[in-house]
Coordinates of C-alpha atoms in Angstrom, one line a residue:
Chain G
E15 CA 32.3 -13.8 10.5
V16 CA 30.1 -14.5 7.6
K17 CA 31.8 -14.4 4.4
L18 CA 30.3 -14.7 0.8
L19 CA 32.8 -14.7 -2.1
E20 CA 31.7 -14.7 -5.7
S21 CA 33.5 -15.8 -8.6
G22 CA 33.3 -17.0 -12.2
G23 CA 32.3 -13.6 -13.7
G24 CA 33.8 -12.3 -17.0
L25 CA 33.2 -11.4 -20.4
V26 CA 30.8 -13.7 -22.4
Q27 CA 29.5 -13.5 -25.8
P28 CA 25.7 -12.9 -26.5
G29 CA 24.1 -16.4 -26.6
G30 CA 26.8 -18.0 -24.5
S31 CA 26.8 -19.5 -20.9
L32 CA 28.6 -18.8 -17.7
K33 CA 28.6 -20.4 -14.2
L34 CA 29.0 -18.3 -11.3
S35 CA 30.0 -19.6 -7.8
C36 CA 29.6 -18.2 -4.3
A37 CA 31.9 -19.7 -1.6
A38 CA 30.4 -19.2 1.9
S39 CA 32.1 -19.3 5.3
G40 CA 31.6 -18.4 8.9
F41 CA 28.3 -20.0 9.1
D42 CA 26.5 -23.3 8.7
F43 CA 25.7 -23.0 5.0
S44 CA 23.4 -26.0 4.9
R45 CA 20.7 -24.1 7.1
Y46 CA 20.1 -21.1 5.2
W47 CA 18.1 -19.9 2.3
M48 CA 20.6 -18.5 -0.4
S49 CA 19.8 -16.0 -3.3
W50 CA 21.4 -14.4 -6.2
V51 CA 20.7 -10.6 -6.9
R52 CA 22.1 -8.6 -9.8
Q53 CA 22.7 -5.1 -10.6
A54 CA 23.2 -3.5 -13.9
P55 CA 25.7 -0.7 -14.2
G56 CA 24.2 2.4 -12.5
K57 CA 20.8 0.6 -11.8
G58 CA 18.9 -1.0 -9.1
L59 CA 18.7 -4.2 -7.6
E60 CA 17.1 -7.2 -9.2
W61 CA 16.4 -10.6 -7.3
I62 CA 17.2 -13.6 -9.5
G63 CA 16.1 -16.4 -7.3
E64 CA 16.7 -18.3 -4.3
I65 CA 17.2 -22.0 -3.0
N66 CA 16.4 -23.6 0.2
P67 CA 18.9 -25.5 2.5
D68 CA 18.2 -29.0 1.0
S69 CA 17.6 -27.7 -2.7
S70 CA 14.1 -29.1 -2.5
T71 CA 12.6 -25.7 -3.4
I72 CA 14.0 -23.2 -5.8
N73 CA 12.2 -20.1 -6.7
Y74 CA 13.1 -17.7 -9.6
T75 CA 11.8 -14.3 -10.7
P76 CA 9.4 -15.3 -13.5
S77 CA 11.3 -13.4 -16.5
L78 CA 14.7 -15.1 -15.6
K79 CA 13.5 -18.8 -14.9
D80 CA 14.1 -20.0 -18.5
K81 CA 17.7 -18.5 -18.4
F82 CA 19.2 -19.3 -15.0
I83 CA 19.6 -22.2 -12.9
I84 CA 20.4 -22.0 -9.2
S85 CA 22.0 -24.9 -7.3
R86 CA 24.1 -25.5 -4.3
D87 CA 26.6 -27.9 -2.8
N88 CA 26.3 -28.1 0.9
A89 CA 29.4 -30.3 1.3
K90 CA 31.5 -27.5 -0.5
N91 CA 29.4 -24.6 1.1
T92 CA 29.0 -23.2 -2.3
L93 CA 26.0 -21.6 -4.2
Y94 CA 25.9 -21.8 -8.1
L95 CA 24.2 -19.8 -10.7
Q96 CA 24.2 -21.2 -14.3
M97 CA 23.5 -18.7 -16.8
S98 CA 22.6 -19.6 -20.4
K99 CA 21.4 -17.7 -23.5
V100 CA 22.9 -14.6 -22.2
R101 CA 22.2 -11.2 -23.7
S102 CA 23.6 -7.7 -23.4
E103 CA 20.9 -6.8 -20.7
D104 CA 22.2 -9.7 -18.5
T105 CA 25.6 -7.4 -17.9
A106 CA 25.6 -6.7 -14.5
L107 CA 27.2 -7.3 -11.0
Y108 CA 26.0 -10.7 -9.6
Y109 CA 25.7 -10.7 -5.8
C110 CA 25.0 -14.0 -3.6
A111 CA 23.2 -13.3 -0.5
R112 CA 21.7 -14.9 2.5
R113 CA 18.2 -14.6 3.1
A114 CA 16.7 -14.7 6.7
A115 CA 14.0 -17.4 6.1
T116 CA 12.3 -15.6 3.3
S117 CA 12.6 -12.1 4.4
W118 CA 15.4 -9.7 4.3
F119 CA 18.9 -10.2 2.7
A120 CA 21.1 -10.1 5.7
Y121 CA 24.5 -10.7 4.3
W122 CA 25.8 -9.9 0.8
G123 CA 29.1 -11.0 -1.0
Q124 CA 31.0 -8.3 -3.0
G125 CA 29.7 -9.5 -6.2
T126 CA 31.2 -10.7 -9.5
L127 CA 30.8 -8.7 -12.8
V128 CA 29.4 -10.4 -16.0
T129 CA 29.8 -8.5 -19.1
V130 CA 27.8 -9.8 -22.2
S131 CA 29.4 -8.5 -25.4
A132 CA 30.7 -9.6 -28.7
Chain F
D25 CA 4.8 -8.7 -9.1
I26 CA 4.6 -6.0 -6.3
V27 CA 6.0 -2.6 -7.5
L28 CA 7.7 -0.5 -5.1
T29 CA 7.8 3.4 -6.0
Q30 CA 10.4 5.4 -4.3
S31 CA 10.5 8.8 -3.9
P32 CA 12.4 11.2 -4.3
A33 CA 14.9 9.7 -6.8
S34 CA 17.5 12.0 -5.3
L35 CA 17.7 14.4 -2.5
A36 CA 20.3 16.9 -1.0
V37 CA 20.1 17.4 2.7
S38 CA 22.1 19.7 5.0
L39 CA 24.5 18.1 7.4
G40 CA 22.6 17.6 10.7
Q41 CA 19.1 17.9 9.3
R42 CA 16.5 15.2 8.5
A43 CA 16.3 13.1 5.5
T44 CA 12.9 11.4 4.5
I45 CA 12.6 8.7 1.9
S46 CA 9.2 7.2 1.0
C47 CA 8.3 3.9 -0.5
R48 CA 5.1 3.0 -1.8
A49 CA 3.9 -0.6 -2.6
S50 CA 1.5 -1.4 -5.3
Q51 CA -0.5 -3.4 -2.7
S52 CA -0.4 -4.1 1.0
V53 CA 2.6 -5.8 2.3
S54 CA 1.3 -5.8 5.9
T55 CA -0.6 -8.0 8.3
S56 CA -1.8 -7.2 11.7
S57 CA 1.4 -8.4 13.0
Y58 CA 3.9 -7.6 10.5
S59 CA 5.0 -5.3 7.8
Y60 CA 7.1 -7.1 5.2
M61 CA 9.1 -4.1 4.1
H62 CA 13.0 -3.7 4.6
W63 CA 15.6 -1.0 3.9
Y64 CA 19.0 -1.0 2.6
Q65 CA 21.9 1.4 2.3
Q66 CA 24.4 1.0 -0.7
K67 CA 27.5 3.1 -1.0
P68 CA 29.4 3.2 -4.3
G69 CA 31.4 0.2 -4.9
Q70 CA 29.8 -1.7 -2.1
P71 CA 26.9 -4.3 -1.7
P72 CA 23.9 -3.3 0.0
K73 CA 23.7 -3.1 3.7
L74 CA 20.7 -4.0 5.6
L75 CA 19.4 -1.2 7.8
I76 CA 15.7 -1.8 8.8
K77 CA 13.7 -5.0 8.9
Y78 CA 9.9 -5.4 9.2
A79 CA 9.4 -1.8 8.6
S80 CA 10.8 -0.4 11.7
N81 CA 13.1 -2.7 13.2
L82 CA 16.7 -1.6 13.4
E83 CA 19.3 -4.1 12.4
S84 CA 22.1 -4.6 14.9
G85 CA 24.9 -2.2 14.7
V86 CA 23.0 0.4 12.5
P87 CA 23.1 4.0 14.3
A88 CA 19.9 4.9 15.9
R89 CA 19.7 8.0 13.6
F90 CA 18.1 5.7 11.2
S91 CA 14.4 4.8 11.7
G92 CA 11.7 3.4 9.7
S93 CA 7.9 3.4 9.8
G94 CA 4.7 2.8 7.9
S95 CA 2.3 0.0 7.0
G96 CA 0.2 -1.1 4.2
T97 CA 1.4 0.3 1.2
D98 CA 3.2 3.5 2.5
F99 CA 6.6 3.3 4.2
T100 CA 9.1 5.7 5.3
L101 CA 13.0 5.8 6.1
N102 CA 13.9 8.7 8.1
I103 CA 17.7 9.7 9.1
H104 CA 18.2 12.3 11.5
P105 CA 20.5 14.1 12.1
V106 CA 22.3 13.1 8.7
E107 CA 26.1 12.6 8.7
E108 CA 28.5 12.9 6.0
E109 CA 28.8 9.1 5.9
D110 CA 25.2 8.8 5.1
T111 CA 25.8 9.8 1.5
A112 CA 24.6 6.6 -0.3
T113 CA 21.6 5.2 -2.3
Y114 CA 18.7 3.8 -0.2
Y115 CA 16.6 1.0 -1.3
C116 CA 13.3 -0.5 0.0
Q117 CA 12.5 -4.3 -0.5
H118 CA 9.3 -6.4 0.2
S119 CA 9.2 -10.0 1.2
W120 CA 5.5 -10.4 1.0
E121 CA 5.6 -13.0 -1.9
I122 CA 7.7 -14.2 -4.5
P123 CA 9.4 -12.5 -6.2
P124 CA 10.7 -10.1 -3.6
T125 CA 11.2 -6.8 -5.4
F126 CA 13.3 -3.7 -4.6
G127 CA 12.6 0.0 -5.0
S128 CA 14.4 1.9 -7.8
G129 CA 16.5 3.8 -5.0
T130 CA 17.0 7.3 -3.5
K131 CA 20.5 8.7 -3.8
L132 CA 21.3 10.9 -0.8
E133 CA 23.6 13.6 -1.0
I134 CA 24.8 15.6 2.2
K135 CA 25.3 19.2 1.7

């Protein structure tokens, strides 16, 4: 069974940094593109970016590429999202998702909540 | 970025009737072979769940009362007959280019 478990969320001050993790199990993590998607409270879904299996290609949504860094450790079956210079509008539930090639998002974690507040 | 406009923003449908949700893309997301549009269902407190891929292909395990259609810029998700458990917010998503974007969502209530 495919499982994705995000962690690392919490309260962070404006301008601060936070690193999220997503532990994957139930599939060969090293073969799949992985993405981060966020959802602000009561709002819709926003794709943050993705990383290919060997980390040679990382794509970001243009408005976030200077704030967020996506990485992965295939030996640990873990996906990461390094967040920096956070602002109140970064308050959201952050999901990791397994993407089928570069198409749909087939599997999602339950998300980890990041709250940006002083 | 490709903008996906969903309509309506919300709708209430009687049990057993049909729900129709529209998604319009700001540019074509189809080739002669594929339409790069996908649909998700999100219930409160849960992550999105894939329903339909490539505009009309039902994901494994999804009930046959869900169906998708469309090509080019206009796509539709139909649910018939609706059941109580279909209460949720529905999103379309394209994969034509980077970034993949989502529609703003349609909240479905069952009367």
